[in-house]
């Protein structure tokens, strides 16, 4: 199985989702990490770091919790797309225009479409854009 992992799915491994189906989906993917080919665009690392920083600033996490979660993610078999952001910006921008997504979210969609991977996300607009583009959303 080949998947593009977005930040919302990865963050669900640290912050439990309210929806029971989403909690189950996040757990299922976490358990399948050893058997899946997981890809992320380079922006994913900054989105994760920013999400953790926001949680730290709000008092939901300590610096130690942030470091612990980053170390956990670093140990997982997640592959960062091996192209520069500057070389994918035009494709992400085009996808964003078509889908109504932000360029950041469109980077996930573009990677999934380029690689033929399913998209693992809890972002409803991103999932809808993936389906509209003929792609598969991990459930």
mmCIF file of C-alpha atoms in Angstrom:
data_model
loop_
_atom_site.group_PDB
_atom_site.id
_atom_site.type_symbol
_atom_site.label_atom_id
_atom_site.label_comp_id
_atom_site.label_asym_id
_atom_site.label_seq_id
_atom_site.Cartn_x
_atom_site.Cartn_y
_atom_site.Cartn_z
ATOM 1 C CA UNK A 1 0.000 0.000 0.000
ATOM 2 C CA UNK A 2 1.314 3.448 -0.960
ATOM 3 C CA UNK A 3 0.033 6.456 1.000
ATOM 4 C CA UNK A 4 0.601 10.186 1.168
ATOM 5 C CA UNK A 5 0.270 11.184 4.823
ATOM 6 C CA UNK A 6 -0.970 14.642 5.666
ATOM 7 C CA UNK A 7 -0.352 16.453 8.925
ATOM 8 C CA UNK A 8 -3.927 16.007 10.202
ATOM 9 C CA UNK A 9 -3.553 12.223 10.168
ATOM 10 C CA UNK A 10 -0.121 12.240 11.801
ATOM 11 C CA UNK A 11 -1.254 14.681 14.488
ATOM 12 C CA UNK A 12 -4.117 12.302 15.304
ATOM 13 C CA UNK A 13 -1.445 9.976 16.710
ATOM 14 C CA UNK A 14 -0.766 12.603 19.391
ATOM 15 C CA UNK A 15 -4.173 14.280 19.735
ATOM 16 C CA UNK A 16 -7.080 11.857 19.703
ATOM 17 C CA UNK A 17 -9.865 12.670 17.266
ATOM 18 C CA UNK A 18 -13.403 13.280 18.581
ATOM 19 C CA UNK A 19 -15.038 11.152 15.874
ATOM 20 C CA UNK A 20 -14.761 7.419 16.721
ATOM 21 C CA UNK A 21 -14.414 6.463 13.042
ATOM 22 C CA UNK A 22 -11.518 8.911 12.669
ATOM 23 C CA UNK A 23 -9.864 7.548 15.839
ATOM 24 C CA UNK A 24 -10.124 4.028 14.405
ATOM 25 C CA UNK A 25 -8.762 5.154 11.043
ATOM 26 C CA UNK A 26 -5.742 6.844 12.691
ATOM 27 C CA UNK A 27 -5.038 3.742 14.811
ATOM 28 C CA UNK A 28 -5.392 1.448 11.804
ATOM 29 C CA UNK A 29 -2.896 3.490 9.806
ATOM 30 C CA UNK A 30 -0.470 3.700 12.740
ATOM 31 C CA UNK A 31 -0.539 -0.099 12.958
ATOM 32 C CA UNK A 32 0.002 -0.463 9.191
ATOM 33 C CA UNK A 33 3.076 1.773 9.034
ATOM 34 C CA UNK A 34 5.448 -1.175 8.772
ATOM 35 C CA UNK A 35 3.700 -2.518 5.693
ATOM 36 C CA UNK A 36 2.886 0.748 3.899
ATOM 37 C CA UNK A 37 5.022 2.990 1.735
ATOM 38 C CA UNK A 38 4.403 6.389 3.377
ATOM 39 C CA UNK A 39 5.264 9.584 1.496
ATOM 40 C CA UNK A 40 5.080 13.212 2.589
ATOM 41 C CA UNK A 41 5.835 16.489 0.833
ATOM 42 C CA UNK A 42 8.624 18.549 2.405
ATOM 43 C CA UNK A 43 6.075 21.016 3.827
ATOM 44 C CA UNK A 44 4.725 18.221 6.078
ATOM 45 C CA UNK A 45 7.643 18.581 8.498
ATOM 46 C CA UNK A 46 6.943 22.278 9.011
ATOM 47 C CA UNK A 47 3.200 21.704 9.392
ATOM 48 C CA UNK A 48 3.860 19.098 12.082
ATOM 49 C CA UNK A 49 6.322 21.364 13.895
ATOM 50 C CA UNK A 50 3.892 24.294 13.732
ATOM 51 C CA UNK A 51 0.982 22.208 15.036
ATOM 52 C CA UNK A 52 3.088 21.043 17.963
ATOM 53 C CA UNK A 53 4.283 24.585 18.675
ATOM 54 C CA UNK A 54 0.695 25.857 18.751
ATOM 55 C CA UNK A 55 -0.225 23.072 21.198
ATOM 56 C CA UNK A 56 2.809 23.948 23.323
ATOM 57 C CA UNK A 57 1.903 27.646 23.365
ATOM 58 C CA UNK A 58 -1.654 26.798 24.392
ATOM 59 C CA UNK A 59 -0.347 24.700 27.274
ATOM 60 C CA UNK A 60 -1.555 21.384 25.808
ATOM 61 C CA UNK A 61 1.982 20.008 25.460
ATOM 62 C CA UNK A 62 5.295 20.607 27.146
ATOM 63 C CA UNK A 63 8.551 21.050 25.259
ATOM 64 C CA UNK A 64 9.435 17.510 26.339
ATOM 65 C CA UNK A 65 6.185 16.155 24.830
ATOM 66 C CA UNK A 66 6.909 17.989 21.576
ATOM 67 C CA UNK A 67 10.430 16.576 21.393
ATOM 68 C CA UNK A 68 9.160 13.097 22.246
ATOM 69 C CA UNK A 69 6.565 13.159 19.472
ATOM 70 C CA UNK A 70 9.046 14.536 16.923
ATOM 71 C CA UNK A 71 11.477 11.747 17.829
ATOM 72 C CA UNK A 72 8.674 9.189 17.404
ATOM 73 C CA UNK A 73 7.861 10.558 13.953
ATOM 74 C CA UNK A 74 11.547 10.617 12.986
ATOM 75 C CA UNK A 75 11.768 6.906 13.811
ATOM 76 C CA UNK A 76 8.847 5.966 11.548
ATOM 77 C CA UNK A 77 9.353 4.766 7.963
ATOM 78 C CA UNK A 78 8.103 8.003 6.427
ATOM 79 C CA UNK A 79 9.780 9.136 3.210
ATOM 80 C CA UNK A 80 9.953 12.797 2.298
ATOM 81 C CA UNK A 81 9.348 13.549 -1.357
ATOM 82 C CA UNK A 82 12.723 13.711 -3.048
ATOM 83 C CA UNK A 83 12.127 16.926 -4.987
ATOM 84 C CA UNK A 84 12.482 20.528 -3.943
ATOM 85 C CA UNK A 85 9.480 22.649 -3.133
ATOM 86 C CA UNK A 86 10.573 25.088 -5.813
ATOM 87 C CA UNK A 87 10.205 22.382 -8.465
ATOM 88 C CA UNK A 88 6.658 21.456 -7.377
ATOM 89 C CA UNK A 89 5.220 24.919 -6.729
ATOM 90 C CA UNK A 90 3.692 25.295 -10.187
ATOM 91 C CA UNK A 91 1.905 21.950 -9.998
ATOM 92 C CA UNK A 92 0.662 22.656 -6.457
ATOM 93 C CA UNK A 93 -0.536 26.101 -7.504
ATOM 94 C CA UNK A 94 -2.411 24.650 -10.493
ATOM 95 C CA UNK A 95 -4.055 22.002 -8.271
ATOM 96 C CA UNK A 96 -4.988 24.693 -5.737
ATOM 97 C CA UNK A 97 -6.658 26.800 -8.425
ATOM 98 C CA UNK A 98 -8.682 23.855 -9.716
ATOM 99 C CA UNK A 99 -9.682 22.458 -6.328
ATOM 100 C CA UNK A 100 -10.101 25.589 -4.207
ATOM 101 C CA UNK A 101 -7.497 24.260 -1.744
ATOM 102 C CA UNK A 102 -4.625 26.210 -0.249
ATOM 103 C CA UNK A 103 -1.319 25.653 -2.035
ATOM 104 C CA UNK A 104 -0.124 23.816 1.083
ATOM 105 C CA UNK A 105 -2.972 21.291 0.915
ATOM 106 C CA UNK A 106 -2.673 21.059 -2.855
ATOM 107 C CA UNK A 107 0.944 19.914 -2.370
ATOM 108 C CA UNK A 108 -0.414 16.746 -0.720
ATOM 109 C CA UNK A 109 -2.934 16.242 -3.497
ATOM 110 C CA UNK A 110 -0.292 16.766 -6.191
ATOM 111 C CA UNK A 111 2.096 14.296 -4.531
ATOM 112 C CA UNK A 112 -0.633 11.678 -4.196
ATOM 113 C CA UNK A 113 -1.615 12.059 -7.831
ATOM 114 C CA UNK A 114 2.020 12.003 -9.072
ATOM 115 C CA UNK A 115 2.878 8.931 -7.037
ATOM 116 C CA UNK A 116 -0.381 7.032 -7.525
ATOM 117 C CA UNK A 117 -0.801 6.852 -3.746
ATOM 118 C CA UNK A 118 -3.925 7.039 -1.644
ATOM 119 C CA UNK A 119 -4.206 10.141 0.539
ATOM 120 C CA UNK A 120 -4.441 9.750 4.319
ATOM 121 C CA UNK A 121 -6.149 12.896 5.622
ATOM 122 C CA UNK A 122 -8.913 14.091 7.911
ATOM 123 C CA UNK A 123 -9.239 17.357 5.984
ATOM 124 C CA UNK A 124 -12.668 17.033 4.371
ATOM 125 C CA UNK A 125 -12.018 19.585 1.614
ATOM 126 C CA UNK A 126 -8.707 17.919 0.726
ATOM 127 C CA UNK A 127 -10.343 14.471 0.709
ATOM 128 C CA UNK A 128 -13.126 15.750 -1.556
ATOM 129 C CA UNK A 129 -10.575 17.279 -3.936
ATOM 130 C CA UNK A 130 -8.659 13.991 -4.017
ATOM 131 C CA UNK A 131 -11.815 12.063 -4.915
ATOM 132 C CA UNK A 132 -12.798 14.678 -7.528
ATOM 133 C CA UNK A 133 -9.355 14.298 -9.119
ATOM 134 C CA UNK A 134 -9.956 10.537 -9.401
ATOM 135 C CA UNK A 135 -7.727 9.572 -6.484
ATOM 136 C CA UNK A 136 -8.292 7.393 -3.443
ATOM 137 C CA UNK A 137 -8.630 8.528 0.167
ATOM 138 C CA UNK A 138 -7.441 6.174 2.916
ATOM 139 C CA UNK A 139 -10.304 5.118 5.192
#
